């Protein structure tokens, strides 16, 4: 099992998290000991042609930019300058990229987004921009020159298909070679340009804004009302309203009905945790899971899981609350403490050996949940 990093270059991870994380940029030369590329260029071309993988082609002609979404039957020649292809979520498809991501679990899984791969010809890039999340930019092949600086003007080019800064004044410049890594906190301006053919891995960690949090909680609250037959039948009612002389006016009693609903919405800590857990583990629309147990009986699934051990699918998101467990947008509320502890261990380890599964399956509740995960394609066998 891949373990998390203890150092970034010569800097202890704990020191980085205390002094730099979410605060200031940091360059790490030879960041990860014995770093190896997660794939070759041919694999990048193959992923960009896959309809199940999100990809984008960005080209620059002077001051003009173009953006096309994949999949692509063919990409420009690597000898043609000034183009970049971005391949999203490669940790869902490449075991090597998935293993790389596990090195960064010194950061909470709740902050995780994914790994994006950028393949660029000479001069390729996406222009000066900023991201609303923390990101580690790890150079995989070739060289890329980064210019970075604090965001002093967030005005974007009006005629560009990308979010490109209209005015960007860099304050630092770095040339990254394979194994080098640049960390950037949210809302920090940066512009990376390939010097020759290169590939860069962007390991992103989302920083939720207030709108996302409120939207997620209210959406979940609405879903709960929709699933409660009693609450769902509580309709707005206005008997005896009478003839309306100004029918376009918004009725005061309808406003009061909405205000009353919001005043009654006073979620506690557990309800907030449930909403956040479901939101943060919700798969992206392009993600799907393969069920490899369709031709197996329940007993055959049970036997296979006990014999081989289990591992979460590379695509599975799983988080743990104080009393609940969240997996791929669903909330699981175990009744037994042993079940909660078992699922918590699975979420934190992401894989369990056969003897751990065998021991847990004495508990039928734990077996019920895990077999259900297997049938949904959310877990795989370990061997």
Short mmCIF file of C-alpha atoms in Angstrom, two decimals:
data_model
loop_
_atom_site.label_atom_id
_atom_site.label_comp_id
_atom_site.label_asym_id
_atom_site.label_seq_id
_atom_site.Cartn_x
_atom_site.Cartn_y
_atom_site.Cartn_z
CA UNK A 1 0.00 0.00 0.00
CA UNK A 2 1.30 3.45 -0.96
CA UNK A 3 2.04 5.64 2.07
CA UNK A 4 1.87 9.40 2.22
CA UNK A 5 4.94 11.57 1.80
CA UNK A 6 6.88 12.61 4.87
CA UNK A 7 9.03 15.15 3.02
CA UNK A 8 8.75 17.39 -0.01
CA UNK A 9 12.35 17.55 -1.21
CA UNK A 10 14.18 18.30 2.06
CA UNK A 11 11.21 19.95 3.77
CA UNK A 12 9.20 17.93 6.30
CA UNK A 13 5.56 17.79 5.25
CA UNK A 14 4.45 18.99 8.68
CA UNK A 15 6.58 22.11 8.26
CA UNK A 16 5.13 22.76 4.81
CA UNK A 17 1.57 22.38 6.11
CA UNK A 18 2.24 24.79 8.97
CA UNK A 19 4.17 27.45 7.07
CA UNK A 20 3.14 27.31 3.40
CA UNK A 21 -0.10 25.41 2.78
CA UNK A 22 -2.89 27.76 1.71
CA UNK A 23 -0.58 30.71 2.47
CA UNK A 24 2.21 31.16 -0.07
CA UNK A 25 3.79 29.48 -3.12
CA UNK A 26 6.72 27.14 -2.70
CA UNK A 27 9.14 25.54 -5.17
CA UNK A 28 10.48 22.05 -4.50
CA UNK A 29 13.41 20.89 -6.62
CA UNK A 30 13.45 17.08 -6.94
CA UNK A 31 10.31 17.07 -4.82
CA UNK A 32 9.61 13.32 -4.74
CA UNK A 33 12.55 10.90 -4.38
CA UNK A 34 12.85 8.40 -7.25
CA UNK A 35 9.92 10.00 -9.06
CA UNK A 36 8.92 8.19 -12.26
CA UNK A 37 6.53 9.36 -14.95
CA UNK A 38 3.06 7.89 -14.52
CA UNK A 39 2.72 7.30 -18.28
CA UNK A 40 4.36 7.89 -21.64
CA UNK A 41 3.27 10.31 -24.37
CA UNK A 42 1.48 7.59 -26.33
CA UNK A 43 -0.76 6.93 -23.34
CA UNK A 44 -1.64 10.62 -23.18
CA UNK A 45 -2.78 10.53 -26.82
CA UNK A 46 -4.85 7.42 -26.06
CA UNK A 47 -6.56 9.03 -23.06
CA UNK A 48 -7.33 12.15 -25.09
CA UNK A 49 -9.14 9.93 -27.62
CA UNK A 50 -11.25 8.15 -24.96
CA UNK A 51 -14.86 9.34 -24.79
CA UNK A 52 -15.02 8.42 -21.10
CA UNK A 53 -12.17 10.78 -20.19
CA UNK A 54 -12.57 14.55 -20.18
CA UNK A 55 -10.04 16.32 -22.40
CA UNK A 56 -9.53 19.77 -23.92
CA UNK A 57 -7.26 21.07 -26.70
CA UNK A 58 -6.01 24.65 -26.35
CA UNK A 59 -4.12 26.44 -29.12
CA UNK A 60 -2.61 29.89 -29.35
CA UNK A 61 -2.05 31.94 -32.49
CA UNK A 62 -0.44 35.19 -31.43
CA UNK A 63 -2.94 36.81 -29.06
CA UNK A 64 -5.79 34.57 -30.22
CA UNK A 65 -6.81 31.44 -28.32
CA UNK A 66 -9.01 28.47 -29.24
CA UNK A 67 -10.56 25.76 -27.10
CA UNK A 68 -11.99 22.44 -28.31
CA UNK A 69 -13.38 19.65 -26.12
CA UNK A 70 -12.46 16.00 -26.76
CA UNK A 71 -12.41 13.17 -27.40
CA UNK A 72 -9.93 13.62 -30.24
CA UNK A 73 -9.33 11.22 -33.09
CA UNK A 74 -5.98 12.96 -33.60
CA UNK A 75 -3.96 15.73 -31.99
CA UNK A 76 -1.62 18.19 -33.68
CA UNK A 77 1.96 17.11 -34.34
CA UNK A 78 4.33 17.60 -31.43
CA UNK A 79 6.49 19.56 -33.87
CA UNK A 80 3.72 22.15 -34.23
CA UNK A 81 4.21 24.80 -31.51
CA UNK A 82 1.80 26.52 -29.14
CA UNK A 83 -0.75 23.83 -28.32
CA UNK A 84 -1.72 22.02 -25.14
CA UNK A 85 -4.02 19.09 -24.42
CA UNK A 86 -5.45 18.77 -20.91
CA UNK A 87 -6.61 15.37 -19.68
CA UNK A 88 -8.72 15.46 -16.51
CA UNK A 89 -8.96 12.89 -13.72
CA UNK A 90 -6.15 10.59 -14.82
CA UNK A 91 -6.03 9.12 -11.29
CA UNK A 92 -9.31 7.37 -12.19
CA UNK A 93 -7.69 5.54 -15.09
CA UNK A 94 -3.97 5.07 -14.41
CA UNK A 95 -2.93 3.01 -11.37
CA UNK A 96 0.40 4.87 -11.37
CA UNK A 97 -1.40 8.22 -11.12
CA UNK A 98 -3.70 6.85 -8.41
CA UNK A 99 -0.65 5.71 -6.41
CA UNK A 100 0.92 9.14 -6.85
CA UNK A 101 -2.19 10.77 -5.45
CA UNK A 102 -1.99 8.62 -2.31
CA UNK A 103 1.35 10.27 -1.51
CA UNK A 104 -0.54 13.51 -0.89
CA UNK A 105 -2.93 12.15 1.73
CA UNK A 106 -1.26 14.33 4.35
CA UNK A 107 -4.06 16.65 3.17
CA UNK A 108 -7.69 15.69 4.04
CA UNK A 109 -9.45 13.62 1.38
CA UNK A 110 -12.34 16.09 1.70
CA UNK A 111 -10.15 18.67 -0.08
CA UNK A 112 -9.18 16.38 -2.95
CA UNK A 113 -10.14 17.16 -6.52
CA UNK A 114 -8.08 15.10 -8.99
CA UNK A 115 -4.93 14.93 -11.12
CA UNK A 116 -4.97 16.70 -14.46
CA UNK A 117 -2.29 16.01 -17.06
CA UNK A 118 -1.08 18.68 -19.46
CA UNK A 119 0.83 17.71 -22.61
CA UNK A 120 2.25 20.71 -24.47
CA UNK A 121 4.31 21.30 -27.55
CA UNK A 122 6.97 24.03 -27.50
CA UNK A 123 5.37 27.31 -26.43
CA UNK A 124 2.20 25.59 -25.30
CA UNK A 125 0.27 26.76 -22.26
CA UNK A 126 -3.13 28.04 -21.18
CA UNK A 127 -2.17 31.66 -20.61
CA UNK A 128 -1.83 33.62 -17.36
CA UNK A 129 -4.63 32.64 -15.00
CA UNK A 130 -5.50 31.81 -11.41
CA UNK A 131 -7.23 28.84 -9.80
CA UNK A 132 -9.70 28.80 -6.93
CA UNK A 133 -7.99 25.79 -5.37
CA UNK A 134 -4.62 24.66 -4.02
CA UNK A 135 -2.48 22.94 -6.63
CA UNK A 136 0.83 21.10 -6.87
CA UNK A 137 2.37 21.40 -10.36
CA UNK A 138 4.64 18.40 -10.81
CA UNK A 139 6.82 18.28 -13.90
CA UNK A 140 6.79 14.84 -15.56
CA UNK A 141 8.55 15.17 -18.94
CA UNK A 142 10.60 18.00 -20.41
CA UNK A 143 10.73 21.55 -19.11
CA UNK A 144 8.14 24.21 -18.35
CA UNK A 145 8.84 27.80 -17.35
CA UNK A 146 6.49 29.23 -14.75
CA UNK A 147 5.94 32.91 -14.05
CA UNK A 148 3.95 33.56 -10.89
CA UNK A 149 2.78 36.51 -8.85
CA UNK A 150 0.07 37.71 -6.44
CA UNK A 151 -3.29 38.40 -8.04
CA UNK A 152 -3.57 42.19 -8.17
CA UNK A 153 -6.10 42.44 -10.99
CA UNK A 154 -8.59 39.63 -11.70
CA UNK A 155 -9.93 41.16 -14.93
CA UNK A 156 -10.20 38.51 -17.65
CA UNK A 157 -9.80 38.82 -21.40
CA UNK A 158 -13.28 39.33 -22.83
CA UNK A 159 -12.75 37.65 -26.18
CA UNK A 160 -10.91 34.53 -25.00
CA UNK A 161 -12.57 31.09 -24.61
CA UNK A 162 -10.44 30.58 -21.49
CA UNK A 163 -10.19 32.47 -18.21
CA UNK A 164 -7.04 34.39 -19.14
CA UNK A 165 -5.92 37.37 -17.08
CA UNK A 166 -5.99 40.66 -18.97
CA UNK A 167 -3.23 42.14 -16.81
CA UNK A 168 -0.68 39.88 -15.13
CA UNK A 169 2.56 41.06 -13.53
CA UNK A 170 4.72 38.12 -12.40
CA UNK A 171 7.10 38.57 -9.49
CA UNK A 172 8.95 35.24 -9.68
CA UNK A 173 10.08 32.86 -12.41
CA UNK A 174 11.05 29.18 -12.24
CA UNK A 175 12.13 26.55 -14.76
CA UNK A 176 10.80 23.14 -13.75
CA UNK A 177 12.45 19.90 -14.87
CA UNK A 178 11.24 16.30 -14.32
CA UNK A 179 10.61 15.69 -10.61
CA UNK A 180 10.43 19.40 -9.70
CA UNK A 181 7.19 20.67 -8.19
CA UNK A 182 5.64 24.08 -7.64
CA UNK A 183 2.93 24.59 -5.03
CA UNK A 184 0.42 27.43 -5.42
CA UNK A 185 -2.34 28.49 -3.00
CA UNK A 186 -5.73 29.60 -4.35
CA UNK A 187 -6.07 32.84 -6.32
CA UNK A 188 -2.37 33.17 -7.13
CA UNK A 189 -1.51 34.23 -10.67
CA UNK A 190 0.58 31.87 -12.78
CA UNK A 191 1.56 31.27 -16.39
CA UNK A 192 3.35 28.10 -17.50
CA UNK A 193 4.94 27.81 -20.95
CA UNK A 194 6.53 24.65 -22.34
CA UNK A 195 10.15 24.81 -23.44
CA UNK A 196 10.12 21.96 -25.91
CA UNK A 197 7.62 19.12 -25.54
CA UNK A 198 6.63 18.61 -21.91
CA UNK A 199 4.05 17.09 -19.61
CA UNK A 200 2.94 18.49 -16.25
CA UNK A 201 0.72 16.96 -13.58
CA UNK A 202 -1.65 19.28 -11.72
CA UNK A 203 -2.62 17.76 -8.39
CA UNK A 204 -5.58 19.83 -7.29
CA UNK A 205 -7.26 20.30 -3.90
CA UNK A 206 -10.57 22.14 -3.91
CA UNK A 207 -11.21 25.04 -1.56
CA UNK A 208 -14.97 25.32 -1.17
CA UNK A 209 -16.46 28.78 -1.34
CA UNK A 210 -19.53 29.89 0.62
CA UNK A 211 -21.82 29.55 -2.38
CA UNK A 212 -20.81 25.91 -2.93
CA UNK A 213 -21.34 25.01 0.72
CA UNK A 214 -24.72 26.72 1.01
CA UNK A 215 -25.85 25.32 -2.34
CA UNK A 216 -24.84 21.78 -1.35
CA UNK A 217 -26.60 21.96 2.02
CA UNK A 218 -29.81 23.46 0.62
CA UNK A 219 -29.87 20.98 -2.25
CA UNK A 220 -29.61 18.09 0.21
CA UNK A 221 -32.24 19.68 2.43
CA UNK A 222 -34.61 19.91 -0.56
CA UNK A 223 -33.94 16.25 -1.41
CA UNK A 224 -34.83 15.22 2.14
CA UNK A 225 -38.14 17.12 1.95
CA UNK A 226 -38.86 15.56 -1.44
CA UNK A 227 -38.33 12.07 -0.02
CA UNK A 228 -40.52 12.74 3.05
CA UNK A 229 -44.14 12.14 2.00
CA UNK A 230 -45.54 14.20 4.88
CA UNK A 231 -43.38 17.23 4.22
CA UNK A 232 -43.82 16.94 0.46
CA UNK A 233 -47.61 17.27 0.87
CA UNK A 234 -47.34 20.53 2.82
CA UNK A 235 -48.24 22.85 -0.04
CA UNK A 236 -48.54 26.60 -0.10
CA UNK A 237 -52.23 27.36 0.49
CA UNK A 238 -54.21 30.57 -0.08
CA UNK A 239 -57.95 29.90 0.33
CA UNK A 240 -60.23 32.90 0.12
CA UNK A 241 -57.74 35.06 -1.68
CA UNK A 242 -60.35 36.88 -3.73
CA UNK A 243 -60.11 38.73 -7.02
CA UNK A 244 -56.68 40.14 -7.85
CA UNK A 245 -56.61 43.66 -9.27
CA UNK A 246 -52.83 43.54 -9.74
CA UNK A 247 -52.06 39.86 -10.55
CA UNK A 248 -48.38 40.53 -11.37
CA UNK A 249 -47.61 41.50 -7.76
CA UNK A 250 -45.72 38.91 -5.74
CA UNK A 251 -48.09 37.83 -2.93
CA UNK A 252 -46.98 38.70 0.60
CA UNK A 253 -48.28 35.42 1.99
CA UNK A 254 -46.14 33.47 -0.52
CA UNK A 255 -43.08 35.39 0.66
CA UNK A 256 -44.03 34.62 4.26
CA UNK A 257 -44.44 30.92 3.37
CA UNK A 258 -40.86 30.88 2.05
CA UNK A 259 -39.55 32.84 5.04
CA UNK A 260 -41.18 30.39 7.44
CA UNK A 261 -39.52 27.47 5.65
CA UNK A 262 -36.10 29.07 5.96
CA UNK A 263 -36.66 29.96 9.63
CA UNK A 264 -37.58 26.33 10.32
CA UNK A 265 -34.41 25.14 8.58
CA UNK A 266 -32.03 24.96 11.52
CA UNK A 267 -29.77 21.98 10.76
CA UNK A 268 -27.58 20.59 13.49
CA UNK A 269 -23.96 19.50 13.24
CA UNK A 270 -24.86 15.97 12.15
CA UNK A 271 -27.19 17.19 9.40
CA UNK A 272 -24.53 19.59 8.11
CA UNK A 273 -21.95 16.79 8.15
CA UNK A 274 -24.30 14.53 6.17
CA UNK A 275 -24.88 17.20 3.53
CA UNK A 276 -21.16 17.96 3.21
CA UNK A 277 -20.17 14.29 3.15
CA UNK A 278 -22.60 13.52 0.35
CA UNK A 279 -21.60 16.61 -1.62
CA UNK A 280 -17.85 16.02 -1.30
CA UNK A 281 -18.07 12.38 -2.38
CA UNK A 282 -20.50 12.95 -5.24
CA UNK A 283 -18.88 11.61 -8.45
CA UNK A 284 -18.44 13.97 -11.38
CA UNK A 285 -20.96 13.44 -14.21
CA UNK A 286 -18.38 11.74 -16.44
CA UNK A 287 -17.53 9.11 -13.80
CA UNK A 288 -19.13 5.69 -14.01
CA UNK A 289 -18.53 2.38 -12.20
CA UNK A 290 -18.26 -1.12 -13.61
CA UNK A 291 -20.11 -3.94 -11.88
CA UNK A 292 -18.00 -7.09 -12.19
CA UNK A 293 -20.30 -9.20 -9.99
CA UNK A 294 -23.38 -9.51 -12.21
CA UNK A 295 -22.86 -13.24 -12.82
CA UNK A 296 -22.04 -14.01 -9.16
CA UNK A 297 -24.29 -15.05 -6.29
CA UNK A 298 -24.10 -13.26 -2.95
CA UNK A 299 -22.17 -16.16 -1.47
CA UNK A 300 -19.70 -16.12 -4.36
CA UNK A 301 -19.14 -12.40 -3.86
CA UNK A 302 -18.66 -12.90 -0.14
CA UNK A 303 -16.17 -15.73 -0.68
CA UNK A 304 -14.18 -13.75 -3.26
CA UNK A 305 -13.91 -10.67 -1.05
CA UNK A 306 -12.79 -12.70 1.96
CA UNK A 307 -10.28 -14.67 -0.10
CA UNK A 308 -8.72 -11.73 -1.94
CA UNK A 309 -9.25 -8.71 0.30
CA UNK A 310 -10.80 -5.46 -0.87
CA UNK A 311 -9.69 -2.09 -2.26
CA UNK A 312 -11.73 0.96 -3.08
CA UNK A 313 -12.07 1.61 -6.79
CA UNK A 314 -9.69 4.30 -8.04
CA UNK A 315 -12.81 6.36 -8.79
CA UNK A 316 -14.42 5.95 -5.38
CA UNK A 317 -14.62 8.87 -2.97
CA UNK A 318 -15.17 7.86 0.66
CA UNK A 319 -15.22 10.05 3.78
CA UNK A 320 -15.97 9.45 7.45
CA UNK A 321 -18.17 11.50 9.78
CA UNK A 322 -18.65 11.08 13.51
CA UNK A 323 -21.46 8.55 13.12
CA UNK A 324 -21.84 8.16 9.36
CA UNK A 325 -19.76 7.10 6.38
CA UNK A 326 -20.09 8.69 2.94
CA UNK A 327 -19.30 6.96 -0.32
CA UNK A 328 -19.89 8.26 -3.84
CA UNK A 329 -22.62 10.67 -2.82
CA UNK A 330 -24.42 8.24 -0.48
CA UNK A 331 -24.65 8.29 3.31
CA UNK A 332 -24.26 5.06 5.26
CA UNK A 333 -25.36 5.05 8.91
CA UNK A 334 -24.20 1.81 10.56
CA UNK A 335 -26.16 0.65 13.59
CA UNK A 336 -23.21 -1.27 15.03
CA UNK A 337 -20.00 0.30 16.29
CA UNK A 338 -17.92 -2.51 14.75
CA UNK A 339 -19.41 -1.77 11.32
CA UNK A 340 -18.62 1.94 11.62
CA UNK A 341 -15.03 1.19 12.65
CA UNK A 342 -14.59 -1.29 9.79
CA UNK A 343 -15.90 1.16 7.18
CA UNK A 344 -13.83 3.94 8.72
CA UNK A 345 -10.70 1.79 8.38
CA UNK A 346 -11.60 1.04 4.77
CA UNK A 347 -12.02 4.75 3.99
CA UNK A 348 -8.71 5.69 5.60
CA UNK A 349 -6.67 2.74 4.32
CA UNK A 350 -8.54 2.40 1.00
CA UNK A 351 -7.71 -1.30 1.08
CA UNK A 352 -7.99 -4.15 3.57
CA UNK A 353 -6.24 -7.50 3.67
CA UNK A 354 -8.19 -10.79 3.48
CA UNK A 355 -7.86 -11.46 7.20
CA UNK A 356 -9.37 -8.04 8.00
CA UNK A 357 -12.31 -8.70 5.68
CA UNK A 358 -12.82 -12.19 7.09
CA UNK A 359 -12.84 -10.84 10.62
CA UNK A 360 -15.31 -8.07 9.74
CA UNK A 361 -17.69 -10.36 7.86
CA UNK A 362 -18.61 -12.09 11.09
CA UNK A 363 -20.67 -8.92 11.42
CA UNK A 364 -23.52 -9.33 8.92
CA UNK A 365 -24.17 -5.59 8.79
CA UNK A 366 -20.61 -4.95 7.58
CA UNK A 367 -20.90 -7.77 5.06
CA UNK A 368 -24.19 -6.32 3.79
CA UNK A 369 -22.65 -2.91 3.10
CA UNK A 370 -19.45 -4.20 1.49
CA UNK A 371 -21.26 -6.68 -0.76
CA UNK A 372 -23.52 -3.80 -1.81
CA UNK A 373 -20.44 -1.68 -2.61
CA UNK A 374 -19.05 -4.54 -4.69
CA UNK A 375 -22.29 -4.89 -6.65
CA UNK A 376 -22.23 -1.12 -7.33
CA UNK A 377 -18.66 -1.35 -8.62
CA UNK A 378 -17.37 0.89 -5.82
CA UNK A 379 -14.79 -1.62 -4.56
CA UNK A 380 -12.49 -4.12 -6.22
CA UNK A 381 -10.71 -7.18 -4.92
CA UNK A 382 -7.20 -6.52 -3.66
CA UNK A 383 -5.46 -9.27 -5.62
#
